[in-house]
Structure formats: structure tokens, C-alpha cells
Tab-separated table of C-alpha atoms and ligand atoms in Angstrom:
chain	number	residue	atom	x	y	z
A	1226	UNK	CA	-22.887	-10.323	17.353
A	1227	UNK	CA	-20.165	-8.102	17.034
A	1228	UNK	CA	-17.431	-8.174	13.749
A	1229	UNK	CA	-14.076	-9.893	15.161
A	1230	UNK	CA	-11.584	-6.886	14.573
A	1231	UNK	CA	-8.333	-7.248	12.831
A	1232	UNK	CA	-5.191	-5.655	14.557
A	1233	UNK	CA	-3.660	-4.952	11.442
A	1234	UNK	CA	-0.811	-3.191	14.014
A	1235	UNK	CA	-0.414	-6.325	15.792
A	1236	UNK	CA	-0.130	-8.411	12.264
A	1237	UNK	CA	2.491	-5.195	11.134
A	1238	UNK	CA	4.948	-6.000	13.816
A	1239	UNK	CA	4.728	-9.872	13.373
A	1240	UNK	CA	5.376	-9.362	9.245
A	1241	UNK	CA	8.129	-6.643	10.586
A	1242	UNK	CA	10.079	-9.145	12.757
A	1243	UNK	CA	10.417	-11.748	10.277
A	1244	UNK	CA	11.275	-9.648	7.945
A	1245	UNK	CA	13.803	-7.402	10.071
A	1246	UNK	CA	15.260	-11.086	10.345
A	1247	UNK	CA	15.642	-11.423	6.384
A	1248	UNK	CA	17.839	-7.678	6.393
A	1249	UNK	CA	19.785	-8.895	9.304
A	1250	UNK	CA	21.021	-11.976	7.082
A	1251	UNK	CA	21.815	-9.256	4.039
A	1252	UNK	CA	23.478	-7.208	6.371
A	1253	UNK	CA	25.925	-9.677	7.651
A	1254	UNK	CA	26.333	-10.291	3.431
A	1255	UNK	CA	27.412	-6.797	3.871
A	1256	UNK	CA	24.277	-5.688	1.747
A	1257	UNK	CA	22.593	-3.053	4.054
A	1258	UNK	CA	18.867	-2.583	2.332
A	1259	UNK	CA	18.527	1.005	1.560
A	1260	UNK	CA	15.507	3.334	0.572
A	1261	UNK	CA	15.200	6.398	-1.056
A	1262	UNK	CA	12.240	8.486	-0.319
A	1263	UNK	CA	11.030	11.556	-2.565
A	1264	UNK	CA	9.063	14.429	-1.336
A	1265	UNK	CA	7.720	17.301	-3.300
A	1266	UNK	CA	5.694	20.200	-1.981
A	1267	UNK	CA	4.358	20.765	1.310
A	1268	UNK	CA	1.288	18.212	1.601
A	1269	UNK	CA	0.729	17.913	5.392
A	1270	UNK	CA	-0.094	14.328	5.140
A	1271	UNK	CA	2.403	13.346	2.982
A	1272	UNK	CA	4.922	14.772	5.062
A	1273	UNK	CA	3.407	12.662	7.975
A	1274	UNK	CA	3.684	9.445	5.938
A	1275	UNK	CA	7.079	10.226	4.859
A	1276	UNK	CA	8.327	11.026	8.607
A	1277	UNK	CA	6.874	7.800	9.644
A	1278	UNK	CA	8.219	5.682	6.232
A	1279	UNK	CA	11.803	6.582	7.635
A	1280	UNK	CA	11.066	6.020	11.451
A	1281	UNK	CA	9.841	2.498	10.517
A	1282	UNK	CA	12.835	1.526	8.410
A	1283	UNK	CA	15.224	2.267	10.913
A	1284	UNK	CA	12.895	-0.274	13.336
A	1285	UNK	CA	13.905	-3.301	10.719
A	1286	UNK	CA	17.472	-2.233	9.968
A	1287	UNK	CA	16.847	-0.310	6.580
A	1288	UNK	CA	18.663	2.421	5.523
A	1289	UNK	CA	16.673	5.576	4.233
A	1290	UNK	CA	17.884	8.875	2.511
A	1291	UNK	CA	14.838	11.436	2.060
A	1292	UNK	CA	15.038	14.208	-0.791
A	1293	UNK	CA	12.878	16.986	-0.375
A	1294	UNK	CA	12.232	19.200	-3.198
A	1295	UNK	CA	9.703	22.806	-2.668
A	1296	UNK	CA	6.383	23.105	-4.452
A	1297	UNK	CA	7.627	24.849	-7.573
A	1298	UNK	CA	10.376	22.310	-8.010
A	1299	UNK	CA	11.006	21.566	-12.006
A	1300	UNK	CA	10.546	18.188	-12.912
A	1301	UNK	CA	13.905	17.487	-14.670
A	1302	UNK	CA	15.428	18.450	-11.075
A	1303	UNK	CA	13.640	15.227	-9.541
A	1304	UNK	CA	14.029	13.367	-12.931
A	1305	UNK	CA	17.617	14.154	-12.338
A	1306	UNK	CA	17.259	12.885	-8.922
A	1307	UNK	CA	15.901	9.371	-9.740
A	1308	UNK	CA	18.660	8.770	-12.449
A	1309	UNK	CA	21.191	9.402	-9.959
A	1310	UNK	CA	19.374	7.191	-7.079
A	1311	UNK	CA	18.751	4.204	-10.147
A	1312	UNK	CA	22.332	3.879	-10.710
A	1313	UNK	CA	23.220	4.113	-6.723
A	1314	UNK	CA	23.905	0.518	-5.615
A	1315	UNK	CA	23.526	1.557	-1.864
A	1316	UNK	CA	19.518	2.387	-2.572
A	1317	UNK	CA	17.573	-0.866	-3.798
A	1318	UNK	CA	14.191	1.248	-3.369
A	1319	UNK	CA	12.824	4.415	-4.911
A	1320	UNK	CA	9.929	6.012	-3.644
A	1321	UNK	CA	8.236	9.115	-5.045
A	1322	UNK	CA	5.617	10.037	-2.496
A	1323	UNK	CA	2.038	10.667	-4.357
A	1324	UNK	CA	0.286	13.450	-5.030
A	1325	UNK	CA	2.968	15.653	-6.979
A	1326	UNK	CA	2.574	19.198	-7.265
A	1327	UNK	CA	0.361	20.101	-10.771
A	1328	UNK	CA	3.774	20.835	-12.643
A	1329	UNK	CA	4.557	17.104	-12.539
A	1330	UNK	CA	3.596	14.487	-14.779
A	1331	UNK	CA	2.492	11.493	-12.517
A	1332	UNK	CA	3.912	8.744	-15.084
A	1333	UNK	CA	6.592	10.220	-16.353
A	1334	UNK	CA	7.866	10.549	-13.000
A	1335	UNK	CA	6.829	6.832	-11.986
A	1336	UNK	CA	8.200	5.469	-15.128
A	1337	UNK	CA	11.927	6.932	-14.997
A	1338	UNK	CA	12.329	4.578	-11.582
A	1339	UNK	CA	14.000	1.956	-12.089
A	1340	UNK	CA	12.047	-1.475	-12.373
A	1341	UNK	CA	13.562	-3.348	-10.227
A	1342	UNK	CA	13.819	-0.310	-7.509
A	1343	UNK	CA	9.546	0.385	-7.752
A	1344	UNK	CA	8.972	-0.492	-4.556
A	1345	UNK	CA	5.819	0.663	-4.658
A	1346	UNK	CA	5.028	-1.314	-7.593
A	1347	UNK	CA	3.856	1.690	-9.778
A	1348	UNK	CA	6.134	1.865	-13.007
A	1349	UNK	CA	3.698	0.536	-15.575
A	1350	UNK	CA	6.495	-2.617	-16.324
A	1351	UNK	CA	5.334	-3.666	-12.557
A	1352	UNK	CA	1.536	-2.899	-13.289
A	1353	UNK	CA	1.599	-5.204	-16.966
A	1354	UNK	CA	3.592	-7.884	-14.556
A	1355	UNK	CA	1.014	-7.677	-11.899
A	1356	UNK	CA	-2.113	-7.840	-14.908
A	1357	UNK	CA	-0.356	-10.798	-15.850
A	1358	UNK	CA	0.424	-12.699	-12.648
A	1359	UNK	CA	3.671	-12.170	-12.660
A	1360	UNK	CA	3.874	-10.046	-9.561
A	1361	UNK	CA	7.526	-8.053	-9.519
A	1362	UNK	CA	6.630	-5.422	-6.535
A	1363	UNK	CA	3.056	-5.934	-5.332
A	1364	UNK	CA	1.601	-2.299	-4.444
A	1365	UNK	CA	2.082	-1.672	-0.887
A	1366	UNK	CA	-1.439	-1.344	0.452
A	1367	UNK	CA	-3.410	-3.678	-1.524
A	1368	UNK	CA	-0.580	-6.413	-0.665
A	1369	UNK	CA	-0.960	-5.329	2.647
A	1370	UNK	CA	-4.781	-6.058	2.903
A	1371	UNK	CA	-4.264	-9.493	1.500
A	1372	UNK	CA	-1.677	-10.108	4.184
A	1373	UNK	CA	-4.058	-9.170	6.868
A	1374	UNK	CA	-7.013	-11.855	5.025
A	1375	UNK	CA	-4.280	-14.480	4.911
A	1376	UNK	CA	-3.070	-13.927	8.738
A	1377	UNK	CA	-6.674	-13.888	9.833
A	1378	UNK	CA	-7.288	-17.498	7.877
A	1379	UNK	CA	-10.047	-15.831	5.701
A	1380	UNK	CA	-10.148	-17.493	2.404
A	1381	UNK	CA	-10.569	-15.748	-0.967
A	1382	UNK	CA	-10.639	-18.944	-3.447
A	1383	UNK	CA	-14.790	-18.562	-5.005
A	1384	UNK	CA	-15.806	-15.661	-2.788
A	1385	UNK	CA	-17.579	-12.827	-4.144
A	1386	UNK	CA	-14.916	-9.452	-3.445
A	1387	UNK	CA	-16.257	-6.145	-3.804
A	1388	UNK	CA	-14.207	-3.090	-4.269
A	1389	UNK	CA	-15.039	0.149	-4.002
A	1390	UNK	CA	-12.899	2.826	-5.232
A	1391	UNK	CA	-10.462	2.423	-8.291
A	1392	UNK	CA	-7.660	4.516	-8.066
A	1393	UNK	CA	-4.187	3.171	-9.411
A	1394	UNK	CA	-2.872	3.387	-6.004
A	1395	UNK	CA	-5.728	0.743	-3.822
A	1396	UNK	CA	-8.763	-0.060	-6.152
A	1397	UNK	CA	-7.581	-1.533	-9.200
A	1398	UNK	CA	-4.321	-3.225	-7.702
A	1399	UNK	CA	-6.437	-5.254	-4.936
A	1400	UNK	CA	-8.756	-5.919	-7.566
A	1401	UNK	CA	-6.163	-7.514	-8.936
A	1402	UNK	CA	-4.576	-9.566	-6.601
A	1403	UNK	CA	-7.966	-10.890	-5.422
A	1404	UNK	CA	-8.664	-11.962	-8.686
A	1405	UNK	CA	-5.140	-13.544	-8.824
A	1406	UNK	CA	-6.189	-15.535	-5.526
A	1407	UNK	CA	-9.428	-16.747	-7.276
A	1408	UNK	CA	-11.973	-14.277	-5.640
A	1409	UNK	CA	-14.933	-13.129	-7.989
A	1410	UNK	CA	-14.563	-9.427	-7.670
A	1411	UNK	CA	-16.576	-6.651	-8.485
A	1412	UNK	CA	-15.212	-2.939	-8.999
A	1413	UNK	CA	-17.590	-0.183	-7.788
A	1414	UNK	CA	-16.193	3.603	-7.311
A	1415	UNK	CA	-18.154	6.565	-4.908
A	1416	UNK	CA	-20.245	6.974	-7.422
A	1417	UNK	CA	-21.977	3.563	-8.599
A	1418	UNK	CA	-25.402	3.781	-9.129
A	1419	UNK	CA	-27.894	1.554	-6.723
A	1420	UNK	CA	-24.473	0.995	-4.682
A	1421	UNK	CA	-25.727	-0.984	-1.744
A	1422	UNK	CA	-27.199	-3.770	-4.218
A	1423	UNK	CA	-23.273	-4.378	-5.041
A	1424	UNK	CA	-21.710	-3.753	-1.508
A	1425	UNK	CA	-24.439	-6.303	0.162
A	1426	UNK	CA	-23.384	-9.349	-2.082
A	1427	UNK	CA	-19.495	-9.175	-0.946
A	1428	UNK	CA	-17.978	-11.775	1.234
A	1429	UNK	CA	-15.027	-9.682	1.136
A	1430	UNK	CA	-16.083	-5.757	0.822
A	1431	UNK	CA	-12.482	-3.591	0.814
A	1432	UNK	CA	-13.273	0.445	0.603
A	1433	UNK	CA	-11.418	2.980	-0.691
A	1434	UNK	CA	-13.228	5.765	-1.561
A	1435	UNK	CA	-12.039	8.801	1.012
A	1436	UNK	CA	-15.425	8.937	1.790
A	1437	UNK	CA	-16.083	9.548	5.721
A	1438	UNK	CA	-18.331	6.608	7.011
A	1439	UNK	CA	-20.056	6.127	3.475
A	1440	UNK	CA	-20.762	2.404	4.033
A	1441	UNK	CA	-23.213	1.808	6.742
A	1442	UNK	CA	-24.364	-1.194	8.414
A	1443	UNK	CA	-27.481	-1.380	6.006
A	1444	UNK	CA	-24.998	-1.697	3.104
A	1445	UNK	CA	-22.776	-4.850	4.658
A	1446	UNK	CA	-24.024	-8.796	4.039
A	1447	UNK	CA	-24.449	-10.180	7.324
A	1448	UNK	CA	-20.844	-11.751	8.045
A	1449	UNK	CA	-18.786	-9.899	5.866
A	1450	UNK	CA	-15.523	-9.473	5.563
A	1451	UNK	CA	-14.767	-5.340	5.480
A	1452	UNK	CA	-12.049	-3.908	4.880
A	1453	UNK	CA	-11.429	-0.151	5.294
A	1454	UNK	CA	-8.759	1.438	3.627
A	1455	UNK	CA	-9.932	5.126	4.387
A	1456	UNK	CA	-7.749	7.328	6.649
A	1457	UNK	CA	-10.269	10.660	6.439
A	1458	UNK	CA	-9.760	13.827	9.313
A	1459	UNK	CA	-12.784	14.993	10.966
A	1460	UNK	CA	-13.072	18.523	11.372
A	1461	UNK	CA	-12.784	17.703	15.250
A	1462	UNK	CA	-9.130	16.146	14.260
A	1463	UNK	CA	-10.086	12.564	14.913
A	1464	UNK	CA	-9.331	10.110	12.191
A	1465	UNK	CA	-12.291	7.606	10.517
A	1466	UNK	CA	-12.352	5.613	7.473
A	1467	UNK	CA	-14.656	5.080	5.075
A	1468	UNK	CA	-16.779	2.534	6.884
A	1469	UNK	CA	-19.139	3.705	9.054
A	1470	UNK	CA	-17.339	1.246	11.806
A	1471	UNK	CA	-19.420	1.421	14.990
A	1472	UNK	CA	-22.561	0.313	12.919
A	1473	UNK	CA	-20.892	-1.895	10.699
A	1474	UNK	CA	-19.188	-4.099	12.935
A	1475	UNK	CA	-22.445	-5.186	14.699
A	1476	UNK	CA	-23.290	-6.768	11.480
A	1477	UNK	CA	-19.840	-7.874	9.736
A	1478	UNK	CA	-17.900	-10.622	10.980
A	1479	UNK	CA	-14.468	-9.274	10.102
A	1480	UNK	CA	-13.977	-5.314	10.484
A	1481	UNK	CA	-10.422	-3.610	10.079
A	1482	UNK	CA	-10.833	-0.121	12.756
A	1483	UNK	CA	-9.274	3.110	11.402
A	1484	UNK	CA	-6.659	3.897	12.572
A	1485	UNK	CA	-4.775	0.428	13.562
A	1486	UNK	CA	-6.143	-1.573	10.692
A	1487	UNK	CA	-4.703	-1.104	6.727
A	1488	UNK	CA	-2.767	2.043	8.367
A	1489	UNK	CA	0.214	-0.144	9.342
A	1490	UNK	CA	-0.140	-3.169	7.082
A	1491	UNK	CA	1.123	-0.641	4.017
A	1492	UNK	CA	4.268	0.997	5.661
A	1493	UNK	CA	5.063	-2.719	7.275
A	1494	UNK	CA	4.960	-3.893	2.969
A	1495	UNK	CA	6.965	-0.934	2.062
A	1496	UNK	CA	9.381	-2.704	3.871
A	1497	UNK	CA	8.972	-6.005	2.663
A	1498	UNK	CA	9.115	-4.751	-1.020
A	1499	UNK	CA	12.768	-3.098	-0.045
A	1500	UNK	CA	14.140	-5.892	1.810
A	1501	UNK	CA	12.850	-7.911	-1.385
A	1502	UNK	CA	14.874	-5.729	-3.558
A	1503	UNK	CA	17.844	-5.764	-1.603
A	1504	UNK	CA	17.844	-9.798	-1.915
A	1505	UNK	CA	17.622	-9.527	-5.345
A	1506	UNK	CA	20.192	-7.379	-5.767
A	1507	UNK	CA	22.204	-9.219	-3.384
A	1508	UNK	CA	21.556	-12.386	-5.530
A	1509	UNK	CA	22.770	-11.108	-8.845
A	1510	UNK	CA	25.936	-9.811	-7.524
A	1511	UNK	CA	26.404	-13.531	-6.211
A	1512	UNK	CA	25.712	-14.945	-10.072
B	1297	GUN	N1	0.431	8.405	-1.442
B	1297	GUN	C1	-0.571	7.742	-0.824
B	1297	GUN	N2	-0.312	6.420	-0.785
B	1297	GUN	C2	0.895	6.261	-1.385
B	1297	GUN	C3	1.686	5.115	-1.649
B	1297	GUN	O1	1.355	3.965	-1.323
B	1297	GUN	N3	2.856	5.352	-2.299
B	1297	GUN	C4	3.248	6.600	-2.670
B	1297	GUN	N4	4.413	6.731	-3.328
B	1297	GUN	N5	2.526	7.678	-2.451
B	1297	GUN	C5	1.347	7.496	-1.808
């Protein structure tokens, strides 16, 4: 039997209306929610994700600035540019769009945001909180997936989750956060030995590897939960994920598709996270 699939864009504009409801009640507070987006360099893709970042916030009623800086920008310039941004009470989140240019030092950069503007939950202060259950920002895409489980009724209390990949960004945050919701969970990366012996016990398998169709069907417990967090371009342009998803979802019983799955679940919690932050911000100028 075929894998039910989860419209993670129909999910994204659900989550988006209620929360476009949430700025709407700021607004009239006279607290607009406002985002600041970085961009260094001339990545192709992050230039994509950035374009549609700023198209989606003006969907929900968010205001967004984006500051471009060129490939041989000098750190202190951007440095300078987050100081200004953490003390600007219009902009309640900061986001530095990953990968920087070799220059740049990833956590310096991510560590002079301001806490409570890390909307994408990266400043190690958010990290410790999220470790500890304390949850300040939770990372975009990993919050994202859990969204899409919880939408879908698909419990994670005492099932076995397997992760594959482990990158600050996916991996180790939804490892995390499926922990925190009492899942077992497993980490595995690309290059695991034996991995199918891991991948075949998970309930809940989530992959993010950006590895083109490296789990196939053979790999997947009958049933499964999968969850594909791969965007990869083919040489013939088209997009696929990780998952090799026309095998795999004769055999799951939950499948996310690339694109229309994870794709829109982690721009749609971008939004959340500022909207968040504007409340807060809202709420201690009311104290
Ligand atoms: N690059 C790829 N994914 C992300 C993300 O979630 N946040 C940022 N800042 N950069 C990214």
C-alpha cells in the first residue's frame, strides 16, 4: 500500500494563517513584527531562499529589511551590521543566511546576534536552552518537521526516531526536540557503517544528509514514518531529496515529497519564531 503523503505546503499555510492572525493583533498594538535578513556572497541558493524568506513575510504582515554584503565582505562590516540591527527596536529578528563566505567565522558571527533576536535559534545561549528543555527559538526546520508529525496525529512518546545527518542546522536540533517529546532516537550521518540495520528499526526515520535518493525502499521498516529534509538539484534541474521517494513510499506509511514537504514547513517557522519575538518584545514594553 502506498505511504499517505504529507502536504507540508498545505500544513505551511494553515500554521501561516493563524499566525498572520497573532501579527495582526501586534500590529493594531502598533508593534509591526520586523525581520532582518543577512546575505553574504553570491550562493545561488541562498539567494533563492532569501528572495522567498522576504516574499513570505510580506504574506503574514511582517516587515523585512535585507542587507546584502559581496563575497569579499570583512567580517567587522557585518559584525557592525548586527550591532546596529540588535539595538533597532523596529527588527525583533536577525537572520544571517548560512553558508558564509571562508573569511567568516560561523560562530562568531551567530553569537554577536542578539538572543532574544536568533530567530533561527543558532546563538549557542539558544542551543544550551534547547539541550536543556528550555526551548527560547526552536531551529526553524527541525521545529518545522515536528509541526508536520503533530498536524498529521503521529505520535513520538516511546517510538524509536532515527536521524540521519548531524549538522548544527537539521540533525542534531531534531534530535533534540524528539528526544524532548520522548522519542528514543538514534543519530546516524552519510557515513554510518552497516546503515540500513539503523534506518530499518525507525518508526520515525527524518534524513538529512544532501544525499540524492540515498535511502531506498530496502532501507525503510514497513510503515514508517520518513521524513525528507533533502532539497538536492539533478543535473536535469529537477529537485529530489534524499529519499529515494517513488520506492519508498510503497513501503512507508508516512512520506514527506520533495519539493512540497519540509520545503515550506521551515520558511512558514521562520515566521513563527519572528512573530514570537515581536510578542515578546511587545510584552516587556507593557511591564
Ligand atoms: N542555510 C540553510 N538553512 C538555513 C537556515 O535555516 N538558516 C540560515 N540562517 N541559513 C540557512
Amino acid at each position: 500500500m502506498s505511504a499517505h503523503i504529507i502536504n507540508g505546503k498545505k500544513i505551511a499555510e494553515l500554521v501561516r494563517a493563524e499566525w498572520k492572525l497573532r501579527a495582526e493583533k501586534l500590529a493594531q498594538l502598533s508593534t509591526k513584527p520586523g525581520l532582518a535578513v543577512i546575505i553574504i556572497g553570491n550562493n545561488a541558493a541562498s539567494g533563492i531562499y532569501v528572495k522567498n524568506k522576504v516574499k513570505a513575510c510580506s504574506e503574514v504582515g511582517i516587515y523585512s529589511e535585507v542587507h546584502s554584503f559581496p563575497e569579499n565582505a570583512l567580517q567587522d562590516e557585518v559584525l557592525n551590521c548586527i550591532q546596529a540591527l540588535n539595538k533597532n527596536p523596529n527588527i525583533h529578528g536577525i537572520l544571517v543566511q548560512l553558508p558564509l563566505p571562508p573569511q567568516f567565522e560561523n560562530n562568531r558571527v551567530i553569537t554577536s546576534i542578539a538572543v532574544e533576536k536568533d530567530v533561527d535559534g543558532f546563538h549557542f545561549y539558544n542551543v544550551g536552552a534547547l539541550v536543556t528543555g528550555n526551548v527560547v527559538f526552536p531551529p526553524c526546520t527541525p521545529y518545522g518537521v515536528m509541526v508536520m508529525l503533530e498536524r498529521n496525529h503521529i505520535p513520538v512518546e516511546g517510538q524509536h526516531a532515527v536521524v540521519v545527518g548531524r549538522s548544527n542546522i537539521v540533525g542534531k536540533p531534531m534530535a533534540l526536540m524528539l528526544l524532548e517529546k520522548g522519542a528514543t532516537v538514534t543519530i546516524c550521518t552519510s557515513k554510518t557503517r552497516d546503515l540500513p540495520q539503523f534506518t530499518k528499526k525507525a518508526d520515525i526515520l527524518v534524513v538529512a544528509t544532501g544525499k540524492p535518493h540515498m535511502i531506498t525502499a530496502e532501507m525503510v521498516k514497513p510503515g514508517a514514518v520518513v521524513i525528507d529534509v533533502g532539497i538536492n538539484r539533478l543535473p536535469d534541474g529537477k529537485l529530489c531529496g534524499d529519499v529515494d521517494y517513488d520506492t519508498v513510499k510503497e513501503v512507508a506509511g508516512y512520506i514527506t515529497p520533495v519539493p512540497g514537504g519540509v520545503g515550506p514547513m521551515t520558511i512558514t517557522m521562520l515566521l513563527c519564531n519572528t512573530i514570537l519575538a515581536a510578542e515578546r518584545a511587545q510584552a516587556r514594553t507593557d511591564r
